[in-house]
Each structure stands twice: as C-alpha cells, then as structure tokens.
Amino acid sequence: ESKNTILPSSQSKLECYQEILILLWKTLEENPLFLDFILTRCDVCELVVPICYLMYTSRQDASKIGLVHLCTFILLKLSGERSFGVSLNRPFRTKLPCDLPLFSGSHADLVSITLHKMIVNGSYRLVPLYSCFLTVVCNISPYWRSMSLVSSVKLVNLFELFSSPKFLYSGEKAYKHLALLLEIFNNIIQYQYNGNQHLVYAIVRRKDAFGRLASLTLHKAVQQCSKAFPAHLQPEYDADAAEQVAALSIQDVDETGNPIQRADSREDKSSKRADNPAKSWESNEETVVSVGSSVAGVKERFNPSESWLAELRSSLPLETVNRLLQHLVPVVDDMCERQNGVVDETEILEVFKDITMVGLLPVPHAIVIRKYQPNQYTSIWFTAFMWGVVFLRCQQPPIFDLECIQLFQVS
C-alpha cells in the first residue's frame, strides 16, 4: 500500500523487513505463548499478506532465496495450528503492487495462488521447498470453506504437472507431491464439500489425469519414463534431491497434537539416518527439505520397478476422488446429452450445490496436520542467514573486516 502513496517525502519501502522477519521467526520458535497470542488476539491475515507479497516478488531473485525460505518456515509454523487455517477464510480485498492473478476469495486463496506461482514460475533453487509449499496448503485445506475458481484451477493444474512423466519419473520419491495434492483434495471433499463446487468441477473436468494415474501399469510406466528421459538426457527436475543437506523436518500429528504412527518401520529409517544423517529424504513421518546446496555428482538414473509401482499405489489416496468422479461424471454427461453439448458452467455448479455425497464417499479420514520440527540443520541455516543479513546491513560504516568474513563455502 505504501508504494501507491502520493504524499510528498513519504517512505515507500521499509528496508528492515528481513530483520523483522528474523525477529518474528525467532520469537515464534522460542516462545509458544507468542504464537498463541498472534493466532488468538491478533489478525493473523495482516501478517500473511506481506509474507505472501515478499515471496511472490522474490521468487526469481537468486539473492533472496534465503528470504523465501524464511517466509516458508513462518507459514509452515503457522499452518500447523487449526486457528490459523480457520482465520484464513476471511475475505481478501487488498490490492498488492504486483502481477498477482485477479481473484475473488479469501486469504487461503492468496496463500494457495502464491505458492502455486513459486512452483511454476520460481527459481530452480526453490525445488527443495516444493514439499513445504504443498504441506502448508495441505494443513489449511480441512478448514477451507470456499475455494475460488482461480485457486481450484491452479491446484488441479499442479496435479497434472506433477503427474506428467517429466515430473513423475524424475526420481523415486517424486510421487510424494501427488500424495500431498490428493490429500488436499480429499480434505476439502470430505470436510468442506459444500461451498467448494469450483474445485469439484475442476476435478471433474480433468478426470483423465486422475484416471491415467489410477490405471498406471509397469509397462506404461517404463514406456513413459524412457520417452520422457532418453538415454542421453538427465532429469532437469531433481525430485529426490538426495545430494542436499537436510534442513527441515515435519512431523505428522492429529488435531489434538498427538503424533501419528505410520506403518513404515522406524527401525529401518533410523538405521538409514545413522548411515547418512545429512542425506535423509522425506518419509511419512518426516519430510526433509534443503535450503540449497551444490550438486556433488551425477544422480543415478531412476527406472520404474514393480516395488516402486506398489509403493506408489499404496501412497496415493485416490479412493475419495475416484468415488467422486464415479458419481458426478455421469451427471455432467447426462446434462450435456440433454442440452446437445451446450451447458453453461454456472448450471453445472448449481447442480453440484444440490448434490449430496453423504453415503457415497469413503468414511472420512482423520485430519493430519504436519507441524514444523526444529533440528540442527535448520538451526545452522538460520544462524548463517541471520549473520549474513547482519554483515550486509553493516557496510556503512564497515564494522567487520571484509577479508575475515566467509558468507558461503564452495565444496
């Protein structure tokens, strides 16, 4: 808003925004009472808008990758609280000085559209944060009362993007992004079906993307993988990011804050971490995300296998979406047939409003919230980022000896 002012001698930009974000993050991390205070006593949406704006405008600036990480950590910390997701349902009416797509919706739509832009039009160095972006949306999805048309289309577009061969076969764990997106859809369908007809209609329109994934066989997977990545090509998108230094862990909890036990063996995972603690990758209990590092070598090429396909099928919760499509696709086809293929979109949305899915969908699953868990890697990264800001802000007059400061190390 300050950039739109015409008052003489007015300050159009607050230069110390990085320091304020660092102070906010450190206070959130160290003082649980402060987190409770801003969620219950303050308008948290006033905090979300500038964070989304900074992320949106910094997505392609290599010098602000650390700032994007910090904003992501703050959103992830906040999204682990139920009251945050509920508060985001407030209407968003602020006009931001950036090329944000026009939409009519809530602050949850602002968060979703911003994070979508970070994925499809952000720096390649933000790839390690993709799981974090989707986790934030997944955490708020059970409380998202009414999703805008823009958000609905963009989320389904993300599903098509991550289910494309270029992404799906870029690494052994690339389907983890699809699992998060499906959980977002399931949360909204199961808990917020009324008011989210735009998302339901977007899913129905892209039914083929879900059908291809549900009917995937090993033969098709091998063919698609070899076509997407010929022998002389390496994947541009590194889904596994196995060479990156772990910097963020996320723990699954239920709505009461109790940790959720998964079927995977903890002994197997703990032994793997003991063998290589700096290269842990995301599991159902822990999603490890890097703050960036250099590639130390050539990544081993991924090839689909029976075990990979079985793991993919067991990890992707497709049943709810499939049940939805089985019931609604015939309804839309019947409408098109009765009106000779000329059906207005608003008519379909009105029909969806009147349809109830009670008794047709699976039993609602438990709401899973993924909370930020601090660890030594995030602590090391945050310390380096904080001192980097201190050093760069203290050039006039120079407080530090420039020859003795090492902001980064080339390995």
mmCIF file of C-alpha atoms in Angstrom:
data_model
loop_
_atom_site.group_PDB
_atom_site.id
_atom_site.type_symbol
_atom_site.label_atom_id
_atom_site.label_comp_id
_atom_site.label_asym_id
_atom_site.label_seq_id
_atom_site.Cartn_x
_atom_site.Cartn_y
_atom_site.Cartn_z
ATOM 1 C CA GLU A 1 0.000 0.000 0.000
ATOM 2 C CA SER A 2 2.901 2.357 0.721
ATOM 3 C CA LYS A 3 4.033 2.102 -2.909
ATOM 4 C CA ASN A 4 0.746 3.601 -4.055
ATOM 5 C CA THR A 5 1.013 6.724 -1.887
ATOM 6 C CA ILE A 6 1.329 10.222 -3.374
ATOM 7 C CA LEU A 7 2.234 12.027 -0.171
ATOM 8 C CA PRO A 8 5.481 14.050 -0.504
ATOM 9 C CA SER A 9 8.565 12.782 1.354
ATOM 10 C CA SER A 10 6.755 9.574 2.255
ATOM 11 C CA GLN A 11 8.697 6.337 2.689
ATOM 12 C CA SER A 12 7.650 3.853 0.017
ATOM 13 C CA LYS A 13 9.534 0.860 1.372
ATOM 14 C CA LEU A 14 10.571 -0.496 4.748
ATOM 15 C CA GLU A 15 14.199 -1.528 4.318
ATOM 16 C CA CYS A 16 14.445 -3.586 7.514
ATOM 17 C CA TYR A 17 11.834 -6.198 6.514
ATOM 18 C CA GLN A 18 14.403 -9.026 6.650
ATOM 19 C CA GLU A 19 15.344 -8.135 10.215
ATOM 20 C CA ILE A 20 11.656 -8.006 11.193
ATOM 21 C CA LEU A 21 11.062 -11.445 9.672
ATOM 22 C CA ILE A 22 14.081 -12.856 11.503
ATOM 23 C CA LEU A 23 12.769 -11.431 14.787
ATOM 24 C CA LEU A 24 9.299 -12.840 14.071
ATOM 25 C CA TRP A 25 10.659 -16.300 13.222
ATOM 26 C CA LYS A 26 12.919 -16.456 16.267
ATOM 27 C CA THR A 27 10.103 -15.334 18.562
ATOM 28 C CA LEU A 28 7.720 -17.915 17.098
ATOM 29 C CA GLU A 29 10.313 -20.644 17.538
ATOM 30 C CA GLU A 30 11.353 -19.746 21.085
ATOM 31 C CA ASN A 31 8.068 -18.597 22.642
ATOM 32 C CA PRO A 32 4.931 -20.764 22.218
ATOM 33 C CA LEU A 33 2.871 -18.115 24.042
ATOM 34 C CA PHE A 34 3.678 -15.585 21.316
ATOM 35 C CA LEU A 35 2.382 -17.989 18.670
ATOM 36 C CA ASP A 36 -0.837 -18.397 20.660
ATOM 37 C CA PHE A 37 -1.097 -14.617 21.058
ATOM 38 C CA ILE A 38 -0.932 -13.744 17.354
ATOM 39 C CA LEU A 39 -3.374 -16.536 16.482
ATOM 40 C CA THR A 40 -5.989 -15.646 19.114
ATOM 41 C CA ARG A 41 -5.524 -11.932 19.886
ATOM 42 C CA CYS A 42 -4.302 -10.526 16.545
ATOM 43 C CA ASP A 43 -5.474 -10.524 12.937
ATOM 44 C CA VAL A 44 -3.060 -13.099 11.536
ATOM 45 C CA CYS A 45 -4.191 -12.234 7.989
ATOM 46 C CA GLU A 46 -2.369 -8.916 8.371
ATOM 47 C CA LEU A 47 0.776 -10.979 8.777
ATOM 48 C CA VAL A 48 0.071 -13.363 5.909
ATOM 49 C CA VAL A 49 -0.390 -10.674 3.234
ATOM 50 C CA PRO A 50 3.133 -9.128 3.424
ATOM 51 C CA ILE A 51 4.716 -12.581 3.718
ATOM 52 C CA CYS A 52 2.958 -13.743 0.546
ATOM 53 C CA TYR A 53 3.871 -10.485 -1.194
ATOM 54 C CA LEU A 54 7.575 -10.879 -0.331
ATOM 55 C CA MET A 55 7.567 -14.495 -1.504
ATOM 56 C CA TYR A 56 5.758 -13.621 -4.734
ATOM 57 C CA THR A 57 8.084 -10.764 -5.674
ATOM 58 C CA SER A 58 11.264 -12.618 -4.634
ATOM 59 C CA ARG A 59 10.565 -15.953 -6.341
ATOM 60 C CA GLN A 60 13.070 -15.437 -9.194
ATOM 61 C CA ASP A 61 15.660 -13.349 -7.358
ATOM 62 C CA ALA A 62 18.673 -15.521 -6.533
ATOM 63 C CA SER A 63 19.799 -13.053 -3.855
ATOM 64 C CA LYS A 64 16.505 -13.526 -1.946
ATOM 65 C CA ILE A 65 16.350 -17.322 -1.794
ATOM 66 C CA GLY A 66 17.073 -17.160 1.933
ATOM 67 C CA LEU A 67 14.205 -14.710 2.402
ATOM 68 C CA VAL A 68 11.818 -17.100 0.616
ATOM 69 C CA HIS A 69 12.980 -19.951 2.859
ATOM 70 C CA LEU A 70 12.356 -17.858 5.962
ATOM 71 C CA CYS A 71 8.846 -16.877 4.800
ATOM 72 C CA THR A 72 8.122 -20.538 4.036
ATOM 73 C CA PHE A 73 9.232 -21.613 7.506
ATOM 74 C CA ILE A 74 6.960 -18.988 9.087
ATOM 75 C CA LEU A 75 3.942 -20.109 7.039
ATOM 76 C CA LEU A 76 4.698 -23.744 7.847
ATOM 77 C CA LYS A 77 4.941 -22.960 11.561
ATOM 78 C CA LEU A 78 1.637 -21.076 11.499
ATOM 79 C CA SER A 79 -0.192 -23.635 9.341
ATOM 80 C CA GLY A 80 0.357 -26.296 11.992
ATOM 81 C CA GLU A 81 -2.301 -24.559 14.118
ATOM 82 C CA ARG A 82 -6.022 -25.085 13.492
ATOM 83 C CA SER A 83 -6.948 -21.472 14.291
ATOM 84 C CA PHE A 84 -4.631 -20.280 11.508
ATOM 85 C CA GLY A 85 -6.483 -22.302 8.880
ATOM 86 C CA VAL A 86 -9.840 -21.033 10.165
ATOM 87 C CA SER A 87 -8.651 -17.392 10.160
ATOM 88 C CA LEU A 88 -7.607 -17.589 6.505
ATOM 89 C CA ASN A 89 -11.279 -17.809 5.483
ATOM 90 C CA ARG A 90 -11.567 -14.036 5.867
ATOM 91 C CA PRO A 91 -12.155 -12.295 2.531
ATOM 92 C CA PHE A 92 -9.082 -10.897 0.778
ATOM 93 C CA ARG A 93 -9.637 -7.409 -0.630
ATOM 94 C CA THR A 94 -6.161 -5.845 -0.539
ATOM 95 C CA LYS A 95 -4.666 -4.758 -3.854
ATOM 96 C CA LEU A 96 -0.988 -5.681 -3.931
ATOM 97 C CA PRO A 97 1.514 -3.863 -6.189
ATOM 98 C CA CYS A 98 2.455 -6.986 -8.161
ATOM 99 C CA ASP A 99 1.161 -9.120 -11.033
ATOM 100 C CA LEU A 100 -0.891 -11.366 -8.744
ATOM 101 C CA PRO A 101 -3.772 -13.015 -10.680
ATOM 102 C CA LEU A 102 -7.135 -11.368 -10.065
ATOM 103 C CA PHE A 103 -9.401 -13.492 -7.894
ATOM 104 C CA SER A 104 -12.356 -13.124 -5.577
ATOM 105 C CA GLY A 105 -11.784 -15.184 -2.489
ATOM 106 C CA SER A 106 -10.184 -15.473 0.931
ATOM 107 C CA HIS A 107 -6.671 -15.239 2.346
ATOM 108 C CA ALA A 108 -6.419 -19.013 1.904
ATOM 109 C CA ASP A 109 -6.716 -18.363 -1.838
ATOM 110 C CA LEU A 110 -3.903 -15.808 -1.581
ATOM 111 C CA VAL A 111 -1.624 -18.369 0.087
ATOM 112 C CA SER A 112 -2.516 -21.068 -2.450
ATOM 113 C CA ILE A 113 -2.043 -18.826 -5.520
ATOM 114 C CA THR A 114 1.264 -17.509 -4.177
ATOM 115 C CA LEU A 115 2.672 -20.973 -3.511
ATOM 116 C CA HIS A 116 1.449 -22.182 -6.927
ATOM 117 C CA LYS A 117 3.418 -19.352 -8.527
ATOM 118 C CA MET A 118 6.509 -20.303 -6.508
ATOM 119 C CA ILE A 119 6.378 -23.769 -8.076
ATOM 120 C CA VAL A 120 5.521 -22.986 -11.698
ATOM 121 C CA ASN A 121 7.429 -19.710 -12.043
ATOM 122 C CA GLY A 122 10.025 -19.672 -9.286
ATOM 123 C CA SER A 123 13.774 -20.141 -9.207
ATOM 124 C CA TYR A 124 15.098 -23.671 -9.692
ATOM 125 C CA ARG A 125 16.742 -23.312 -6.285
ATOM 126 C CA LEU A 126 13.276 -23.427 -4.733
ATOM 127 C CA VAL A 127 12.758 -27.064 -5.821
ATOM 128 C CA PRO A 128 13.645 -28.380 -2.324
ATOM 129 C CA LEU A 129 10.765 -26.324 -0.911
ATOM 130 C CA TYR A 130 8.037 -27.829 -3.112
ATOM 131 C CA SER A 131 7.011 -30.298 -0.410
ATOM 132 C CA CYS A 132 6.875 -27.447 2.105
ATOM 133 C CA PHE A 133 4.660 -25.327 -0.149
ATOM 134 C CA LEU A 134 2.215 -28.195 -0.601
ATOM 135 C CA THR A 135 2.340 -29.036 3.115
ATOM 136 C CA VAL A 136 1.229 -25.503 4.011
ATOM 137 C CA VAL A 137 -1.787 -25.794 1.677
ATOM 138 C CA CYS A 138 -2.488 -29.310 2.955
ATOM 139 C CA ASN A 139 -2.524 -28.126 6.572
ATOM 140 C CA ILE A 140 -5.116 -25.407 5.906
ATOM 141 C CA SER A 141 -7.252 -27.428 3.470
ATOM 142 C CA PRO A 142 -9.576 -29.107 6.057
ATOM 143 C CA TYR A 143 -10.762 -25.631 7.125
ATOM 144 C CA TRP A 144 -11.013 -24.021 3.656
ATOM 145 C CA ARG A 145 -14.716 -23.189 3.376
ATOM 146 C CA SER A 146 -14.892 -21.784 -0.141
ATOM 147 C CA MET A 147 -12.095 -22.064 -2.692
ATOM 148 C CA SER A 148 -12.050 -19.530 -5.529
ATOM 149 C CA LEU A 149 -12.172 -20.552 -9.174
ATOM 150 C CA VAL A 150 -8.561 -19.409 -9.695
ATOM 151 C CA SER A 151 -7.233 -21.478 -6.780
ATOM 152 C CA SER A 152 -9.231 -24.535 -7.862
ATOM 153 C CA VAL A 153 -7.895 -24.475 -11.403
ATOM 154 C CA LYS A 154 -4.312 -23.866 -10.263
ATOM 155 C CA LEU A 155 -4.307 -26.734 -7.764
ATOM 156 C CA VAL A 156 -5.663 -29.180 -10.347
ATOM 157 C CA ASN A 157 -3.098 -27.825 -12.826
ATOM 158 C CA LEU A 158 -0.414 -28.660 -10.264
ATOM 159 C CA PHE A 159 -1.746 -32.210 -10.092
ATOM 160 C CA GLU A 160 -1.463 -32.521 -13.871
ATOM 161 C CA LEU A 161 2.050 -31.061 -13.734
ATOM 162 C CA PHE A 162 3.338 -33.425 -11.043
ATOM 163 C CA SER A 163 1.649 -36.446 -12.655
ATOM 164 C CA SER A 164 3.304 -35.722 -16.022
ATOM 165 C CA PRO A 165 6.155 -38.090 -16.984
ATOM 166 C CA LYS A 166 8.741 -35.287 -16.729
ATOM 167 C CA PHE A 167 8.000 -34.961 -13.010
ATOM 168 C CA LEU A 168 6.688 -38.396 -12.034
ATOM 169 C CA TYR A 169 9.777 -40.232 -13.287
ATOM 170 C CA SER A 170 12.340 -37.635 -12.263
ATOM 171 C CA GLY A 171 13.055 -39.529 -9.051
ATOM 172 C CA GLU A 172 11.989 -42.484 -6.950
ATOM 173 C CA LYS A 173 10.016 -40.320 -4.486
ATOM 174 C CA ALA A 174 8.585 -37.823 -6.992
ATOM 175 C CA TYR A 175 5.038 -39.090 -6.325
ATOM 176 C CA LYS A 176 5.168 -37.614 -2.804
ATOM 177 C CA HIS A 177 3.988 -34.296 -4.256
ATOM 178 C CA LEU A 178 0.978 -36.066 -5.775
ATOM 179 C CA ALA A 179 0.178 -37.658 -2.425
ATOM 180 C CA LEU A 180 0.062 -34.213 -0.787
ATOM 181 C CA LEU A 181 -2.148 -32.802 -3.553
ATOM 182 C CA LEU A 182 -4.538 -35.742 -3.277
ATOM 183 C CA GLU A 183 -4.711 -35.228 0.468
ATOM 184 C CA ILE A 184 -5.644 -31.577 -0.155
ATOM 185 C CA PHE A 185 -8.465 -32.665 -2.489
ATOM 186 C CA ASN A 186 -9.626 -35.348 -0.049
ATOM 187 C CA ASN A 187 -9.691 -32.934 2.899
ATOM 188 C CA ILE A 188 -11.859 -30.468 1.013
ATOM 189 C CA ILE A 189 -14.179 -33.117 -0.462
ATOM 190 C CA GLN A 190 -14.658 -34.898 2.856
ATOM 191 C CA TYR A 191 -14.883 -31.912 5.205
ATOM 192 C CA GLN A 192 -15.754 -28.844 3.100
ATOM 193 C CA TYR A 193 -17.725 -30.189 0.120
ATOM 194 C CA ASN A 194 -20.445 -27.539 0.451
ATOM 195 C CA GLY A 195 -19.005 -24.280 -0.839
ATOM 196 C CA ASN A 196 -16.220 -25.843 -2.903
ATOM 197 C CA GLN A 197 -18.036 -26.602 -6.139
ATOM 198 C CA HIS A 198 -15.321 -24.867 -8.148
ATOM 199 C CA LEU A 199 -12.744 -27.440 -7.043
ATOM 200 C CA VAL A 200 -15.160 -30.340 -7.627
ATOM 201 C CA TYR A 201 -15.890 -29.078 -11.140
ATOM 202 C CA ALA A 202 -12.164 -28.611 -11.871
ATOM 203 C CA ILE A 203 -11.525 -32.224 -10.799
ATOM 204 C CA VAL A 204 -14.375 -33.485 -12.996
ATOM 205 C CA ARG A 205 -13.041 -31.566 -15.993
ATOM 206 C CA ARG A 206 -9.566 -33.083 -15.515
ATOM 207 C CA LYS A 207 -10.809 -36.583 -14.785
ATOM 208 C CA ASP A 208 -8.423 -38.091 -17.340
ATOM 209 C CA ALA A 209 -5.391 -37.044 -15.277
ATOM 210 C CA PHE A 210 -6.689 -38.997 -12.284
ATOM 211 C CA GLY A 211 -7.725 -41.938 -14.482
ATOM 212 C CA ARG A 212 -4.266 -42.252 -16.040
ATOM 213 C CA LEU A 213 -2.670 -42.398 -12.619
ATOM 214 C CA ALA A 214 -5.178 -44.929 -11.278
ATOM 215 C CA SER A 215 -4.680 -47.246 -14.294
ATOM 216 C CA LEU A 216 -0.884 -46.955 -14.418
ATOM 217 C CA THR A 217 0.914 -50.253 -15.075
ATOM 218 C CA LEU A 218 4.605 -51.089 -15.006
ATOM 219 C CA HIS A 219 4.690 -51.447 -18.788
ATOM 220 C CA LYS A 220 3.186 -47.992 -19.262
ATOM 221 C CA ALA A 221 5.499 -46.506 -16.629
ATOM 222 C CA VAL A 222 8.636 -47.897 -18.309
ATOM 223 C CA GLN A 223 7.485 -46.638 -21.712
ATOM 224 C CA GLN A 224 6.644 -43.167 -20.408
ATOM 225 C CA CYS A 225 9.913 -42.932 -18.483
ATOM 226 C CA SER A 226 12.074 -43.902 -21.469
ATOM 227 C CA LYS A 227 10.162 -41.460 -23.673
ATOM 228 C CA ALA A 228 10.440 -38.598 -21.178
ATOM 229 C CA PHE A 229 14.107 -39.245 -20.415
ATOM 230 C CA PRO A 230 16.052 -40.786 -23.318
ATOM 231 C CA ALA A 231 19.381 -42.418 -22.516
ATOM 232 C CA HIS A 232 21.369 -39.245 -23.238
ATOM 233 C CA LEU A 233 19.225 -36.979 -21.016
ATOM 234 C CA GLN A 234 19.219 -36.424 -17.267
ATOM 235 C CA PRO A 235 16.115 -35.106 -15.445
ATOM 236 C CA GLU A 236 16.165 -31.326 -15.092
ATOM 237 C CA TYR A 237 13.914 -31.558 -12.033
ATOM 238 C CA ASP A 238 15.557 -33.487 -9.184
ATOM 239 C CA ALA A 239 12.606 -34.832 -7.206
ATOM 240 C CA ASP A 240 14.657 -36.788 -4.700
ATOM 241 C CA ALA A 241 17.260 -34.066 -4.119
ATOM 242 C CA ALA A 242 19.386 -36.717 -2.386
ATOM 243 C CA GLU A 243 22.529 -34.586 -2.511
ATOM 244 C CA GLN A 244 21.028 -31.782 -0.434
ATOM 245 C CA VAL A 245 21.808 -31.097 3.216
ATOM 246 C CA ALA A 246 18.695 -31.746 5.302
ATOM 247 C CA ALA A 247 17.297 -28.582 6.816
ATOM 248 C CA LEU A 248 13.679 -29.064 7.796
ATOM 249 C CA SER A 249 11.632 -31.850 9.364
ATOM 250 C CA ILE A 250 7.864 -32.096 9.544
ATOM 251 C CA GLN A 251 6.021 -34.325 11.984
ATOM 252 C CA ASP A 252 2.534 -35.693 11.375
ATOM 253 C CA VAL A 253 0.103 -35.059 14.240
ATOM 254 C CA ASP A 254 -3.661 -35.245 14.659
ATOM 255 C CA GLU A 255 -5.874 -32.287 15.583
ATOM 256 C CA THR A 256 -5.108 -32.728 19.282
ATOM 257 C CA GLY A 257 -1.359 -32.615 18.671
ATOM 258 C CA ASN A 258 -0.626 -36.307 19.219
ATOM 259 C CA PRO A 259 1.986 -37.814 16.870
ATOM 260 C CA ILE A 260 0.584 -40.206 14.267
ATOM 261 C CA GLN A 261 2.336 -43.527 13.873
ATOM 262 C CA ARG A 262 2.807 -44.731 10.298
ATOM 263 C CA ALA A 263 3.056 -48.277 9.016
ATOM 264 C CA ASP A 264 6.654 -47.862 7.871
ATOM 265 C CA SER A 265 9.302 -49.341 10.100
ATOM 266 C CA ARG A 266 11.027 -46.809 12.326
ATOM 267 C CA GLU A 267 13.983 -49.131 12.749
ATOM 268 C CA ASP A 268 14.696 -49.148 9.019
ATOM 269 C CA LYS A 269 14.540 -45.353 8.825
ATOM 270 C CA SER A 270 16.657 -44.785 11.901
ATOM 271 C CA SER A 271 19.349 -47.101 10.548
ATOM 272 C CA LYS A 272 19.351 -45.237 7.228
ATOM 273 C CA ARG A 273 19.723 -41.916 9.014
ATOM 274 C CA ALA A 274 22.534 -43.320 11.113
ATOM 275 C CA ASP A 275 24.393 -44.371 7.957
ATOM 276 C CA ASN A 276 23.964 -40.943 6.366
ATOM 277 C CA PRO A 277 22.303 -38.374 8.671
ATOM 278 C CA ALA A 278 22.870 -35.432 6.315
ATOM 279 C CA LYS A 279 21.055 -37.057 3.405
ATOM 280 C CA SER A 280 17.764 -38.159 4.885
ATOM 281 C CA TRP A 281 14.842 -37.720 2.497
ATOM 282 C CA GLU A 282 11.172 -37.374 3.133
ATOM 283 C CA SER A 283 9.189 -40.163 4.728
ATOM 284 C CA ASN A 284 5.643 -40.324 6.043
ATOM 285 C CA GLU A 285 6.814 -39.107 9.429
ATOM 286 C CA GLU A 286 9.481 -36.701 8.330
ATOM 287 C CA THR A 287 9.769 -34.508 5.258
ATOM 288 C CA VAL A 288 13.298 -33.298 4.858
ATOM 289 C CA VAL A 289 13.792 -30.174 2.828
ATOM 290 C CA SER A 290 17.044 -28.452 1.978
ATOM 291 C CA VAL A 291 17.918 -24.795 2.000
ATOM 292 C CA GLY A 292 20.101 -25.283 -1.042
ATOM 293 C CA SER A 293 23.444 -26.847 -1.829
ATOM 294 C CA SER A 294 25.581 -27.638 -4.805
ATOM 295 C CA VAL A 295 25.285 -30.923 -6.678
ATOM 296 C CA ALA A 296 28.265 -33.052 -5.831
ATOM 297 C CA GLY A 297 27.937 -35.540 -8.647
ATOM 298 C CA VAL A 298 25.734 -37.173 -11.255
ATOM 299 C CA LYS A 299 22.496 -38.537 -9.884
ATOM 300 C CA GLU A 300 21.800 -42.201 -10.514
ATOM 301 C CA ARG A 301 19.134 -42.637 -13.166
ATOM 302 C CA PHE A 302 15.690 -43.717 -11.946
ATOM 303 C CA ASN A 303 13.839 -46.602 -13.593
ATOM 304 C CA PRO A 304 10.310 -47.730 -12.589
ATOM 305 C CA SER A 305 10.039 -51.163 -10.968
ATOM 306 C CA GLU A 306 7.320 -53.374 -9.507
ATOM 307 C CA SER A 307 8.258 -52.358 -5.960
ATOM 308 C CA TRP A 308 8.155 -48.667 -6.928
ATOM 309 C CA LEU A 309 4.716 -49.086 -8.534
ATOM 310 C CA ALA A 310 3.387 -50.919 -5.485
ATOM 311 C CA GLU A 311 4.710 -48.185 -3.194
ATOM 312 C CA LEU A 312 3.163 -45.508 -5.426
ATOM 313 C CA ARG A 313 -0.260 -47.176 -5.337
ATOM 314 C CA SER A 314 -0.171 -47.587 -1.572
ATOM 315 C CA SER A 315 0.923 -43.961 -1.057
ATOM 316 C CA LEU A 316 -1.617 -42.205 -3.302
ATOM 317 C CA PRO A 317 -5.064 -41.842 -1.646
ATOM 318 C CA LEU A 318 -7.125 -41.954 -4.847
ATOM 319 C CA GLU A 319 -10.255 -43.648 -3.488
ATOM 320 C CA THR A 320 -12.131 -40.485 -2.469
ATOM 321 C CA VAL A 321 -11.533 -38.716 -5.806
ATOM 322 C CA ASN A 322 -12.411 -41.878 -7.753
ATOM 323 C CA ARG A 323 -15.716 -42.235 -5.853
ATOM 324 C CA LEU A 324 -16.473 -38.578 -6.539
ATOM 325 C CA LEU A 325 -15.806 -38.984 -10.261
ATOM 326 C CA GLN A 326 -17.831 -42.207 -10.472
ATOM 327 C CA HIS A 327 -20.889 -40.347 -9.199
ATOM 328 C CA LEU A 328 -20.533 -36.887 -10.776
ATOM 329 C CA VAL A 329 -19.149 -37.622 -14.254
ATOM 330 C CA PRO A 330 -22.377 -39.415 -15.346
ATOM 331 C CA VAL A 331 -24.385 -36.443 -14.009
ATOM 332 C CA VAL A 332 -22.399 -33.985 -16.160
ATOM 333 C CA ASP A 333 -22.521 -36.298 -19.198
ATOM 334 C CA ASP A 334 -26.304 -36.587 -18.835
ATOM 335 C CA MET A 335 -26.669 -32.790 -18.674
ATOM 336 C CA CYS A 336 -24.552 -32.370 -21.818
ATOM 337 C CA GLU A 337 -26.570 -35.005 -23.654
ATOM 338 C CA ARG A 338 -29.928 -33.446 -22.748
ATOM 339 C CA GLN A 339 -28.764 -29.998 -23.888
ATOM 340 C CA ASN A 340 -26.898 -31.104 -27.030
ATOM 341 C CA GLY A 341 -23.491 -30.436 -25.524
ATOM 342 C CA VAL A 342 -24.192 -26.747 -24.751
ATOM 343 C CA VAL A 343 -24.122 -26.432 -20.958
ATOM 344 C CA ASP A 344 -23.266 -23.285 -19.055
ATOM 345 C CA GLU A 345 -20.677 -23.698 -16.314
ATOM 346 C CA THR A 346 -22.917 -21.984 -13.762
ATOM 347 C CA GLU A 347 -25.618 -24.577 -14.382
ATOM 348 C CA ILE A 348 -23.217 -27.396 -13.539
ATOM 349 C CA LEU A 349 -22.081 -25.574 -10.388
ATOM 350 C CA GLU A 350 -25.703 -25.162 -9.300
ATOM 351 C CA VAL A 351 -26.306 -28.894 -9.801
ATOM 352 C CA PHE A 352 -23.208 -29.707 -7.741
ATOM 353 C CA LYS A 353 -24.549 -27.496 -4.928
ATOM 354 C CA ASP A 354 -27.725 -29.551 -4.724
ATOM 355 C CA ILE A 355 -25.960 -32.939 -4.838
ATOM 356 C CA THR A 356 -25.025 -34.564 -1.548
ATOM 357 C CA MET A 357 -22.146 -37.010 -1.331
ATOM 358 C CA VAL A 358 -23.235 -38.471 2.011
ATOM 359 C CA GLY A 359 -23.100 -42.262 1.797
ATOM 360 C CA LEU A 360 -21.195 -42.206 -1.498
ATOM 361 C CA LEU A 361 -17.723 -41.292 -0.279
ATOM 362 C CA PRO A 362 -15.468 -43.431 1.930
ATOM 363 C CA VAL A 363 -15.573 -42.914 5.688
ATOM 364 C CA PRO A 364 -13.901 -39.542 6.396
ATOM 365 C CA HIS A 365 -10.253 -39.956 7.251
ATOM 366 C CA ALA A 366 -8.630 -38.397 10.282
ATOM 367 C CA ILE A 367 -7.263 -34.884 9.755
ATOM 368 C CA VAL A 368 -3.469 -34.992 9.643
ATOM 369 C CA ILE A 369 -1.542 -31.813 10.456
ATOM 370 C CA ARG A 370 2.148 -31.661 9.619
ATOM 371 C CA LYS A 371 3.946 -29.495 12.149
ATOM 372 C CA TYR A 372 7.364 -27.924 11.842
ATOM 373 C CA GLN A 373 10.000 -29.642 13.945
ATOM 374 C CA PRO A 374 13.261 -27.733 14.597
ATOM 375 C CA ASN A 375 16.527 -29.609 14.151
ATOM 376 C CA GLN A 376 20.237 -28.907 13.936
ATOM 377 C CA TYR A 377 20.150 -28.259 10.190
ATOM 378 C CA THR A 378 17.525 -25.515 10.399
ATOM 379 C CA SER A 379 19.437 -24.033 13.325
ATOM 380 C CA ILE A 380 22.679 -23.934 11.330
ATOM 381 C CA TRP A 381 20.938 -22.482 8.286
ATOM 382 C CA PHE A 382 19.115 -19.827 10.297
ATOM 383 C CA THR A 383 22.307 -18.760 12.075
ATOM 384 C CA ALA A 384 24.123 -18.406 8.740
ATOM 385 C CA PHE A 385 21.212 -16.458 7.221
ATOM 386 C CA MET A 386 20.939 -14.134 10.231
ATOM 387 C CA TRP A 387 24.640 -13.291 10.273
ATOM 388 C CA GLY A 388 24.575 -12.829 6.522
ATOM 389 C CA VAL A 389 21.876 -10.160 6.950
ATOM 390 C CA VAL A 390 23.825 -8.553 9.813
ATOM 391 C CA PHE A 391 27.011 -8.451 7.716
ATOM 392 C CA LEU A 392 25.344 -6.987 4.624
ATOM 393 C CA ARG A 393 23.494 -4.344 6.669
ATOM 394 C CA CYS A 394 26.670 -3.179 8.412
ATOM 395 C CA GLN A 395 28.691 -1.941 5.438
ATOM 396 C CA GLN A 396 28.182 1.766 6.187
ATOM 397 C CA PRO A 397 30.299 2.254 8.263
ATOM 398 C CA PRO A 398 32.134 -1.087 7.871
ATOM 399 C CA ILE A 399 32.082 -2.881 11.209
ATOM 400 C CA PHE A 400 33.567 -6.195 10.024
ATOM 401 C CA ASP A 401 36.881 -6.943 8.366
ATOM 402 C CA LEU A 402 35.832 -7.996 4.843
ATOM 403 C CA GLU A 403 38.845 -10.297 4.462
ATOM 404 C CA CYS A 404 37.852 -12.348 7.507
ATOM 405 C CA ILE A 405 34.186 -12.914 6.649
ATOM 406 C CA GLN A 406 33.148 -16.049 4.775
ATOM 407 C CA LEU A 407 29.457 -15.957 3.800
ATOM 408 C CA PHE A 408 29.498 -19.251 1.900
ATOM 409 C CA GLN A 409 31.790 -22.149 1.134
ATOM 410 C CA VAL A 410 32.328 -23.804 -2.247
ATOM 411 C CA SER A 411 32.665 -27.582 -1.934
#
